[in-house]
């Protein structure tokens, strides 16, 4: 089975390529790139003229909610959302029910994903049993079962000794520890970022320091253990500075940023819209600028959505009481293309790098490249396609986006996984 | 008429002209309280629901009296002992009440933004009677009415608000309303009880009581809630009272015509010494009296809005 993408602008940062090329795919892998390639007998031919052909985008931070919270999202619906949003692979967090803290749950997720998943699914195991922060989960078996990283995401492992042991224990597997850096004592009252807006709204805030102190701690523990620590959803000036300094010192620390922390500030909370509530919270303009600067200079390695689906009933509530988290799989790429690339803040090739080769390398995943022999995971973009965010049309089961009604130009138009078109 | 909006949710969103209209209307309502028969037919046939999810004696009573003196049908609904305890969501309860066609819903809720949520979803008017640490707009209006009566004007006056600013909806509503009226506001308290970014609201911040009240025309003392110790905000009531309590002694350094106000209920001996609470400076009971007039004015302006 072959597929020929004809005449597209190929942007492949891993191969240093940005130019019009045809891409030939056979048997699920990239066969070759070149001009005027002839379609083999029976090949599907896609006219990609005027479009951009990229290595498939990889989102290393999503919540697929299955098993246990199928009313929020399922592996099937979440991966359909990923495909529609231009992602060819996702890595799902461990806070399911039961928690993915043992091999049986990992096996279930990966088996289900093989059958029902529209895109590739990688599992992230829990660091501690039941996400309770007290005892190590069975990470050796989980790594064997296929977990690509470990994280108690959603919760911060407050016990520094346990966290140190987790870093040491996972060293042989080459799997990073992903930190949800949020000091639970500094943050526990806060429903939003602490500042003028939280004060005026009368909402308890959490200071940037709640994130910064944990990023600092985790960097020190990475230094102590030699482990690779990845900072999830970095959101503050201070945390970006800490990661930049640590990288300069040679510490094995990496970081990701979410589209909402790159595009929104705490001013968006003014109407008490529950879809503006997530952890870490939306911060100030200074923080947004610092995260973007970090993303541009490579301090922040990649973009991840922290796609966190919730049912309407969990969000349609008082701001302080409603669930934390927003979805992002179907809005990330269009928003970034419009606000960053079209907005002149970032060139296309850098954006593709942060969405594909960077996350692939970070978690040692296949993909992130259009070189011959690479898996044929491909995202096709139309930089001129106008869009409006319409939650009612989402493939995700959830609607909790902070970007409802937003408009822009530039969107993913085709997603190919292992040589098969999975969207549209 | 300056008043055009459907709801009264915050002082931050209310304009100066609207505030003045409420105060002027309240002045005309005050006379009703002096009558033998305290009832006018203004809101006859209108229904007001007091939806109180948080314990309140004076605010609920004040709204209830205000509605009854205007001849409205007033129904009290409290969060406890009702469907709220059976797990019905706040919004569902409110929508059910709306299905019975009230004209105004007066809501008190522990969640900041609760009244704003109802205002967005309900077609009837919503009055915020206090939402967490967000706002308590009718309190600010009755404070302004009291100050205007005693001082004859508002513009140019210095007001100092003392105590737990962090958790105070009264402080927030007062700050917004007073600034719109051209008053200078100082907030004073231990740094742990002054919220982040407070000075960006256009107030001066002081951490010394004597300095903060020296030039004040009005001192607004806030209630210190007992549970603030467990949150690590202050070490003890005893120490708070010694450092931040207003005593006659401390008042000797103030302006002789200073007004002492308090949104109530007063912790006698904590933020206010009993001598100060009962002194000639204190206008605390005038505030309560004016509360009814202000709420009559607000109910009238909102409930009568569509008829107008």
Coordinates of N, CA, C and O in Angstrom, one line a residue, chain A residues 25-178:
Chain A
X25 N 5.3 7.3 0.4 CA 5.1 6.4 1.6 C 4.8 5.0 1.1 O 3.9 4.8 0.3
X26 N 5.6 4.0 1.6 CA 5.2 2.6 1.3 C 5.3 1.8 2.5 O 6.2 2.0 3.3
X27 N 4.3 0.9 2.7 CA 4.3 0.0 3.8 C 4.5 0.7 5.2 O 5.2 0.3 6.1
X28 N 3.8 1.9 5.3 CA 3.8 2.6 6.6 C 5.1 3.4 6.9 O 5.2 3.9 8.0
X29 N 6.0 3.4 6.0 CA 7.2 4.2 6.3 C 7.5 5.1 5.1 O 7.0 5.0 4.0
X30 N 8.3 6.2 5.4 CA 8.7 7.1 4.4 C 9.6 6.4 3.4 O 10.7 5.9 3.9
X31 N 9.3 6.3 2.1 CA 10.2 5.6 1.2 C 11.2 6.6 0.6 O 12.4 6.3 0.7
X32 N 10.7 7.7 0.1 CA 11.7 8.7 -0.3 C 11.0 10.1 -0.5 O 9.8 10.2 -0.7
X33 N 11.9 11.1 -0.6 CA 11.5 12.4 -0.9 C 12.1 12.8 -2.2 O 13.2 12.4 -2.4
X34 N 11.5 13.7 -3.0 CA 12.1 14.1 -4.2 C 11.1 14.9 -5.0 O 9.9 15.0 -4.7
X35 N 11.6 15.4 -6.2 CA 10.7 16.2 -7.0 C 10.2 15.2 -8.2 O 11.0 14.4 -8.6
X36 N 9.0 15.4 -8.6 CA 8.5 14.7 -9.7 C 8.4 13.2 -9.5 O 8.6 12.4 -10.4
X37 N 8.2 12.8 -8.3 CA 8.1 11.3 -8.0 C 6.9 10.7 -8.7 O 5.9 11.3 -8.7
X38 N 7.1 9.5 -9.2 CA 6.0 8.9 -9.9 C 5.2 8.0 -8.9 O 5.9 7.3 -8.1
X39 N 3.9 8.0 -9.0 CA 3.1 7.2 -8.1 C 3.2 5.7 -8.5 O 3.0 5.4 -9.7
X40 N 3.6 4.8 -7.6 CA 3.6 3.4 -8.0 C 2.2 2.9 -8.3 O 1.2 3.6 -7.9
X41 N 2.1 1.8 -8.9 CA 0.8 1.2 -9.2 C -0.1 1.1 -8.0 O 0.3 0.6 -6.9
X42 N -1.3 1.6 -8.1 CA -2.3 1.5 -7.0 C -2.1 2.4 -5.9 O -2.8 2.3 -4.9
X43 N -1.1 3.4 -6.0 CA -0.9 4.3 -4.9 C -2.0 5.3 -4.8 O -2.6 5.7 -5.8
X44 N -2.3 5.7 -3.5 CA -3.2 6.8 -3.3 C -2.4 8.1 -3.5 O -1.3 8.3 -2.9
X45 N -2.9 9.0 -4.3 CA -2.1 10.3 -4.6 C -2.9 11.4 -3.9 O -4.1 11.6 -4.1
X46 N -2.1 12.2 -3.2 CA -2.7 13.4 -2.5 C -2.1 14.6 -3.1 O -0.8 14.7 -3.1
X47 N -2.9 15.5 -3.6 CA -2.4 16.8 -4.1 C -2.1 17.7 -2.9 O -3.0 18.2 -2.3
X48 N -0.8 17.9 -2.6 CA -0.5 18.8 -1.5 C 0.0 20.1 -1.9 O 0.6 20.9 -1.1
X49 N -0.2 20.5 -3.2 CA 0.2 21.8 -3.7 C -0.4 22.9 -2.8 O -1.6 22.9 -2.5
X50 N 0.4 23.8 -2.4 CA -0.1 24.9 -1.5 C -0.2 24.6 -0.1 O -0.5 25.4 0.7
X51 N 0.1 23.3 0.2 CA 0.0 22.9 1.6 C 1.4 22.7 2.2 O 2.4 22.7 1.5
X52 N 1.5 22.5 3.5 CA 2.7 22.2 4.2 C 2.7 20.8 4.7 O 1.8 20.4 5.3
X53 N 3.8 20.1 4.4 CA 3.9 18.7 4.8 C 4.9 18.6 5.9 O 6.1 18.9 5.7
X54 N 4.5 18.1 7.1 CA 5.4 18.1 8.2 C 5.5 16.7 8.8 O 4.5 15.9 8.7
X55 N 6.5 16.4 9.6 CA 6.5 15.2 10.4 C 5.4 15.3 11.4 O 5.1 16.3 11.8
X56 N 4.7 14.1 11.7 CA 3.5 14.2 12.5 C 3.8 14.8 13.9 O 4.8 14.6 14.5
X57 N 2.8 15.6 14.3 CA 2.9 16.3 15.6 C 2.7 15.3 16.7 O 1.8 14.4 16.6
X58 N 3.4 15.5 17.8 CA 3.3 14.6 19.0 C 3.0 15.4 20.2 O 3.7 16.4 20.5
X59 N 1.9 15.0 20.9 CA 1.5 15.7 22.1 C 1.9 14.8 23.3 O 1.2 13.7 23.5
X60 N 2.9 15.2 24.1 CA 3.3 14.3 25.1 C 2.6 14.5 26.4 O 3.0 13.9 27.5
X61 N 1.5 15.2 26.4 CA 0.8 15.5 27.7 C -0.7 15.6 27.4 O -1.2 16.7 27.2
X62 N -1.4 14.5 27.5 CA -2.8 14.5 27.3 C -3.4 13.6 28.4 O -2.8 12.7 29.0
X63 N -4.7 13.8 28.7 CA -5.5 12.9 29.6 C -6.6 12.3 28.7 O -7.5 13.0 28.3
X64 N -6.5 11.0 28.5 CA -7.5 10.3 27.7 C -8.6 9.7 28.6 O -9.6 9.3 28.1
X65 N -8.4 9.8 29.9 CA -9.4 9.5 30.9 C -9.9 8.0 31.0 O -10.8 7.7 31.8
X66 N -9.4 7.2 30.1 CA -9.8 5.8 30.1 C -8.6 4.9 30.6 O -7.5 5.1 30.1
X67 N -8.8 4.0 31.5 CA -10.1 3.6 32.1 C -10.6 4.5 33.2 O -9.9 5.2 33.9
X68 N -11.9 4.4 33.5 CA -12.5 5.0 34.7 C -13.3 6.3 34.5 O -14.3 6.5 35.2
X69 N -12.9 7.1 33.6 CA -13.6 8.4 33.4 C -14.1 8.5 32.0 O -14.0 9.6 31.4
X70 N -14.7 7.4 31.5 CA -15.1 7.4 30.1 C -16.2 8.5 29.8 O -16.4 8.8 28.6
X71 N -16.9 9.0 30.8 CA -17.9 10.0 30.6 C -17.2 11.3 30.2 O -17.8 12.2 29.6
X72 N -15.9 11.5 30.5 CA -15.2 12.7 30.1 C -14.6 12.5 28.7 O -14.6 13.5 27.9
X73 N -13.9 11.4 28.5 CA -13.2 11.1 27.3 C -12.9 9.6 27.2 O -12.8 9.0 28.3
X74 N -12.7 9.1 26.0 CA -12.2 7.7 25.9 C -11.0 7.7 25.0 O -10.6 8.8 24.4
X75 N -10.3 6.6 25.0 CA -9.2 6.5 24.1 C -9.6 6.7 22.7 O -9.0 7.4 21.9
X76 N -10.8 6.2 22.3 CA -11.3 6.4 21.0 C -11.6 7.9 20.7 O -11.1 8.4 19.7
X77 N -12.3 8.5 21.5 CA -12.7 9.9 21.3 C -11.5 10.9 21.4 O -11.3 11.8 20.6
X78 N -10.6 10.6 22.3 CA -9.5 11.5 22.5 C -8.5 11.4 21.4 O -7.9 12.4 20.9
X79 N -8.3 10.1 20.8 CA -7.4 10.0 19.7 C -8.0 10.5 18.4 O -7.3 11.0 17.5
X80 N -9.3 10.5 18.3 CA -10.0 11.1 17.1 C -9.8 12.6 17.2 O -9.6 13.3 16.2
X81 N -9.9 13.2 18.4 CA -9.6 14.6 18.6 C -8.2 14.9 18.2 O -7.9 15.9 17.5
X82 N -7.3 14.0 18.6 CA -5.8 14.2 18.2 C -5.7 14.2 16.7 O -5.0 15.1 16.2
X83 N -6.3 13.2 16.1 CA -6.1 13.1 14.6 C -6.7 14.4 13.9 O -6.0 15.0 13.0
X84 N -7.8 14.8 14.4 CA -8.4 16.0 13.8 C -7.6 17.2 14.0 O -7.6 18.2 13.2
X85 N -6.9 17.3 15.1 CA -6.0 18.4 15.5 C -4.6 18.4 14.9 O -3.8 19.2 15.2
X86 N -4.3 17.3 14.1 CA -3.0 17.3 13.5 C -2.0 16.5 14.2 O -0.8 16.5 13.9
X87 N -2.4 15.8 15.3 CA -1.4 15.0 16.1 C -1.5 13.5 15.6 O -2.5 12.9 15.5
X88 N -0.3 13.0 15.5 CA -0.2 11.6 15.0 C 0.1 10.7 16.2 O 0.1 9.4 16.1
X89 N 0.5 11.3 17.4 CA 0.8 10.5 18.5 C 0.5 11.3 19.8 O 0.7 12.5 19.8
X90 N 0.1 10.6 20.8 CA -0.1 11.3 22.1 C 0.4 10.4 23.2 O 0.5 9.2 23.1
X91 N 0.8 11.0 24.3 CA 1.2 10.3 25.5 C 0.3 10.6 26.6 O 0.0 11.8 26.9
X92 N -0.4 9.6 27.2 CA -1.5 9.9 28.1 C -1.0 9.7 29.6 O -0.3 8.8 29.9
X93 N -1.5 10.6 30.4 CA -1.1 10.6 31.8 C -1.8 9.5 32.6 O -2.8 8.9 32.2
X94 N -1.3 9.3 33.8 CA -1.6 8.1 34.6 C -2.8 8.3 35.5 O -3.2 7.4 36.2
X95 N -3.4 9.5 35.6 CA -4.5 9.7 36.6 C -5.8 9.2 36.1 O -6.8 10.0 36.1
X96 N -5.9 7.9 35.8 CA -7.1 7.3 35.4 C -7.7 6.6 36.6 O -7.1 6.7 37.7
X97 N -8.8 5.8 36.4 CA -9.3 5.1 37.6 C -9.6 3.6 37.1 O -10.5 3.4 36.4
X98 N -8.8 2.6 37.6 CA -7.7 2.8 38.5 C -6.5 3.6 37.9 O -6.4 3.7 36.6
X99 N -5.7 4.0 38.7 CA -4.5 4.8 38.3 C -3.6 3.8 37.5 O -3.5 2.6 37.8
X100 N -2.9 4.4 36.5 CA -1.9 3.6 35.8 C -0.6 3.5 36.6 O 0.4 4.1 36.2
X101 N -0.7 2.7 37.6 CA 0.5 2.5 38.5 C 0.9 1.1 38.5 O 1.6 0.6 39.4
X102 N 0.4 0.3 37.5 CA 0.8 -1.1 37.5 C 0.6 -1.6 36.0 O -0.1 -1.0 35.2
X103 N 1.3 -2.7 35.8 CA 1.3 -3.2 34.4 C 0.0 -3.6 33.8 O -0.3 -3.4 32.6
X104 N -1.0 -4.0 34.6 CA -2.3 -4.4 34.1 C -3.0 -3.2 33.5 O -3.6 -3.3 32.4
X105 N -2.9 -2.0 34.1 CA -3.5 -0.9 33.5 C -2.8 -0.4 32.3 O -3.4 -0.1 31.3
X106 N -1.5 -0.4 32.3 CA -0.7 0.0 31.1 C -1.1 -1.0 30.0 O -1.3 -0.5 28.8
X107 N -1.1 -2.3 30.2 CA -1.5 -3.2 29.2 C -2.9 -2.9 28.6 O -3.1 -2.9 27.4
X108 N -3.8 -2.6 29.5 CA -5.2 -2.3 29.1 C -5.2 -1.1 28.2 O -5.8 -1.1 27.1
X109 N -4.5 0.0 28.6 CA -4.5 1.2 27.8 C -3.9 1.0 26.4 O -4.5 1.4 25.4
X110 N -2.8 0.3 26.4 CA -2.1 0.1 25.1 C -2.9 -0.9 24.2 O -3.0 -0.7 23.0
X111 N -3.5 -1.9 24.8 CA -4.3 -2.8 24.0 C -5.5 -2.1 23.4 O -5.9 -2.2 22.3
X112 N -6.2 -1.3 24.3 CA -7.4 -0.6 23.8 C -7.0 0.4 22.7 O -7.7 0.6 21.7
X113 N -5.8 1.0 22.9 CA -5.4 2.0 21.9 C -5.1 1.3 20.6 O -5.3 1.9 19.5
X114 N -4.5 0.1 20.6 CA -4.2 -0.6 19.4 C -5.5 -0.8 18.6 O -5.5 -0.7 17.4
X115 N -6.6 -1.1 19.3 CA -7.8 -1.5 18.6 C -8.6 -0.2 18.3 O -9.1 -0.1 17.1
X116 N -8.7 0.7 19.2 CA -9.7 1.9 19.0 C -9.0 3.2 18.7 O -9.6 4.2 18.4
X117 N -7.7 3.2 18.9 CA -7.0 4.5 18.8 C -6.8 4.9 17.4 O -6.4 4.2 16.5
X118 N -7.1 6.2 17.1 CA -7.0 6.7 15.8 C -5.5 7.1 15.5 O -5.1 7.2 14.4
X119 N -4.8 7.4 16.6 CA -3.4 7.8 16.4 C -2.6 6.9 17.4 O -3.1 6.1 18.2
X120 N -1.3 7.1 17.4 CA -0.4 6.3 18.3 C -0.6 6.8 19.7 O -0.7 8.0 20.0
X121 N -0.7 5.8 20.6 CA -0.8 6.2 22.0 C 0.3 5.6 22.8 O 0.6 4.4 22.7
X122 N 1.0 6.5 23.6 CA 2.0 6.0 24.5 C 1.5 6.3 25.9 O 0.8 7.2 26.2
X123 N 1.9 5.4 26.8 CA 1.4 5.5 28.2 C 2.5 6.1 29.1 O 3.7 5.8 29.0
X124 N 2.1 6.9 30.0 CA 2.9 7.5 31.0 C 2.5 6.8 32.4 O 1.3 6.9 32.7
X125 N 3.4 6.2 33.1 CA 3.0 5.5 34.3 C 3.1 6.5 35.5 O 3.7 7.5 35.4
X126 N 2.4 6.1 36.6 CA 2.5 6.8 37.8 C 3.8 6.7 38.5 O 4.5 5.6 38.4
X127 N 4.3 7.7 39.2 CA 5.5 7.6 39.9 C 5.2 6.9 41.3 O 6.0 6.1 41.7
X128 N 4.1 7.2 41.9 CA 3.8 6.6 43.1 C 2.5 5.9 43.1 O 1.6 6.2 42.3
X129 N 2.4 4.9 43.9 CA 1.2 4.0 43.9 C -0.1 4.9 44.3 O -0.1 5.6 45.2
X130 N -1.1 4.8 43.4 CA -2.3 5.5 43.6 C -2.1 7.0 43.5 O -3.0 7.8 44.0
X131 N -1.0 7.5 43.0 CA -0.7 9.0 43.0 C -0.7 9.6 44.4 O -1.0 10.7 44.5
X132 N -0.4 8.8 45.3 CA -0.5 9.2 46.7 C 0.8 9.9 47.2 O 0.8 10.4 48.3
X133 N 1.8 9.8 46.4 CA 3.1 10.4 46.8 C 3.8 9.7 47.9 O 4.7 10.3 48.5
X134 N 3.5 8.5 48.2 CA 4.1 7.8 49.4 C 5.0 6.7 49.1 O 6.1 6.5 49.6
X135 N 4.5 5.8 48.2 CA 5.3 4.6 47.8 C 5.5 4.6 46.3 O 4.6 4.9 45.5
X136 N 6.7 4.1 45.9 CA 7.0 4.0 44.4 C 6.0 3.0 43.8 O 5.7 2.0 44.3
X137 N 5.5 3.4 42.6 CA 4.8 2.4 41.7 C 5.7 1.4 41.1 O 7.0 1.6 41.2
X138 N 5.2 0.3 40.6 CA 6.0 -0.7 40.0 C 6.5 -0.3 38.6 O 6.1 -0.8 37.6
X139 N 7.5 0.6 38.7 CA 7.9 1.3 37.4 C 8.7 0.4 36.5 O 8.7 0.6 35.3
X140 N 9.4 -0.6 37.1 CA 10.2 -1.5 36.2 C 9.3 -2.3 35.3 O 9.5 -2.3 34.1
X141 N 8.3 -2.9 35.9 CA 7.3 -3.6 35.1 C 6.6 -2.7 34.1 O 6.3 -3.1 33.0
X142 N 6.3 -1.5 34.5 CA 5.6 -0.6 33.7 C 6.4 -0.2 32.5 O 5.9 -0.1 31.4
X143 N 7.7 0.0 32.8 CA 8.6 0.4 31.7 C 8.7 -0.8 30.7 O 8.6 -0.6 29.4
X144 N 8.7 -2.0 31.2 CA 8.7 -3.2 30.4 C 7.5 -3.3 29.5 O 7.5 -3.6 28.4
X145 N 6.3 -2.9 30.1 CA 5.1 -2.9 29.4 C 4.9 -1.8 28.4 O 4.0 -1.8 27.6
X146 N 5.8 -0.8 28.5 CA 5.8 0.2 27.4 C 5.7 1.6 27.9 O 5.6 2.5 27.1
X147 N 5.6 1.8 29.2 CA 5.5 3.2 29.6 C 6.7 4.0 29.2 O 7.9 3.5 29.4
X148 N 6.5 5.2 28.7 CA 7.6 6.0 28.1 C 8.1 7.0 29.0 O 9.1 7.7 28.8
X149 N 7.4 7.2 30.1 CA 7.8 8.2 31.2 C 7.0 8.0 32.4 O 6.0 7.2 32.3
X150 N 7.3 8.6 33.5 CA 6.6 8.5 34.7 C 6.2 9.8 35.3 O 7.0 10.8 35.3
X151 N 5.0 9.9 35.8 CA 4.5 11.2 36.3 C 3.3 11.0 37.2 O 2.4 10.1 36.9
X152 N 3.2 11.8 38.3 CA 2.0 11.8 39.1 C 1.2 13.1 38.6 O 0.4 13.6 39.4
X153 N 1.3 13.4 37.3 CA 0.7 14.7 36.8 C -0.7 14.9 37.4 O -1.5 14.0 37.5
X154 N -0.9 16.2 37.7 CA -2.2 16.6 38.4 C -1.9 16.8 39.8 O -2.5 17.6 40.5
X155 N -0.9 16.0 40.3 CA -0.5 16.2 41.7 C 1.0 16.3 41.7 O 1.7 15.8 40.9
X156 N 1.5 17.0 42.8 CA 2.9 17.2 42.9 C 3.4 16.2 44.0 O 2.8 16.1 45.0
X157 N 4.5 15.5 43.7 CA 5.0 14.6 44.7 C 5.8 15.5 45.7 O 6.8 16.0 45.5
X158 N 5.1 15.7 46.9 CA 5.7 16.7 47.8 C 6.9 16.1 48.6 O 7.7 16.9 49.1
X159 N 6.9 14.8 48.8 CA 8.0 14.2 49.5 C 9.2 14.1 48.6 O 9.3 13.3 47.7
X160 N 10.2 15.0 48.9 CA 11.4 15.1 48.1 C 12.2 13.8 48.1 O 12.9 13.4 47.1
X161 N 12.2 13.0 49.2 CA 12.9 11.8 49.3 C 12.3 10.8 48.3 O 13.1 10.1 47.6
X162 N 11.0 10.6 48.3 CA 10.4 9.7 47.4 C 10.7 10.1 46.0 O 11.0 9.2 45.1
X163 N 10.7 11.4 45.7 CA 10.9 11.8 44.3 C 12.3 11.5 43.9 O 12.6 11.1 42.8
X164 N 13.3 11.7 44.9 CA 14.6 11.4 44.6 C 14.8 9.9 44.3 O 15.4 9.5 43.3
X165 N 14.1 9.1 45.1 CA 14.2 7.6 44.8 C 13.6 7.2 43.5 O 14.1 6.4 42.8
X166 N 12.5 7.9 43.1 CA 11.9 7.6 41.8 C 12.8 7.9 40.7 O 13.0 7.2 39.7
X167 N 13.5 9.1 40.8 CA 14.5 9.4 39.8 C 15.6 8.4 39.7 O 16.0 8.0 38.6
X168 N 16.1 8.0 40.8 CA 17.2 7.0 40.8 C 16.7 5.7 40.2 O 17.4 5.0 39.4
X169 N 15.5 5.2 40.7 CA 15.0 3.9 40.3 C 14.8 3.8 38.8 O 15.0 2.7 38.3
X170 N 14.4 4.9 38.2 CA 14.1 4.8 36.8 C 15.3 5.1 35.9 O 15.2 4.9 34.7
X171 N 16.4 5.4 36.5 CA 17.6 5.7 35.7 C 17.9 4.6 34.6 O 18.1 4.9 33.4
X172 N 17.8 3.3 35.0 CA 18.2 2.3 34.0 C 17.2 2.2 32.8 O 17.6 1.7 31.8
X173 N 16.0 2.7 33.0 CA 15.0 2.6 31.9 C 15.1 3.7 30.9 O 14.5 3.6 29.8
X174 N 15.8 4.7 31.2 CA 15.9 5.9 30.3 C 14.6 6.6 30.1 O 14.4 7.3 29.1
X175 N 13.7 6.5 31.1 CA 12.4 7.2 31.0 C 12.5 8.4 31.9 O 12.8 8.3 33.0
X176 N 12.1 9.6 31.3 CA 12.1 10.8 32.2 C 11.0 10.7 33.2 O 10.0 10.0 33.1
X177 N 11.3 11.5 34.3 CA 10.2 11.8 35.3 C 9.6 13.1 34.9 O 10.3 14.1 34.7
X178 N 8.3 13.2 34.8 CA 7.6 14.4 34.4 C 7.0 15.1 35.6 O 6.2 14.4 36.3

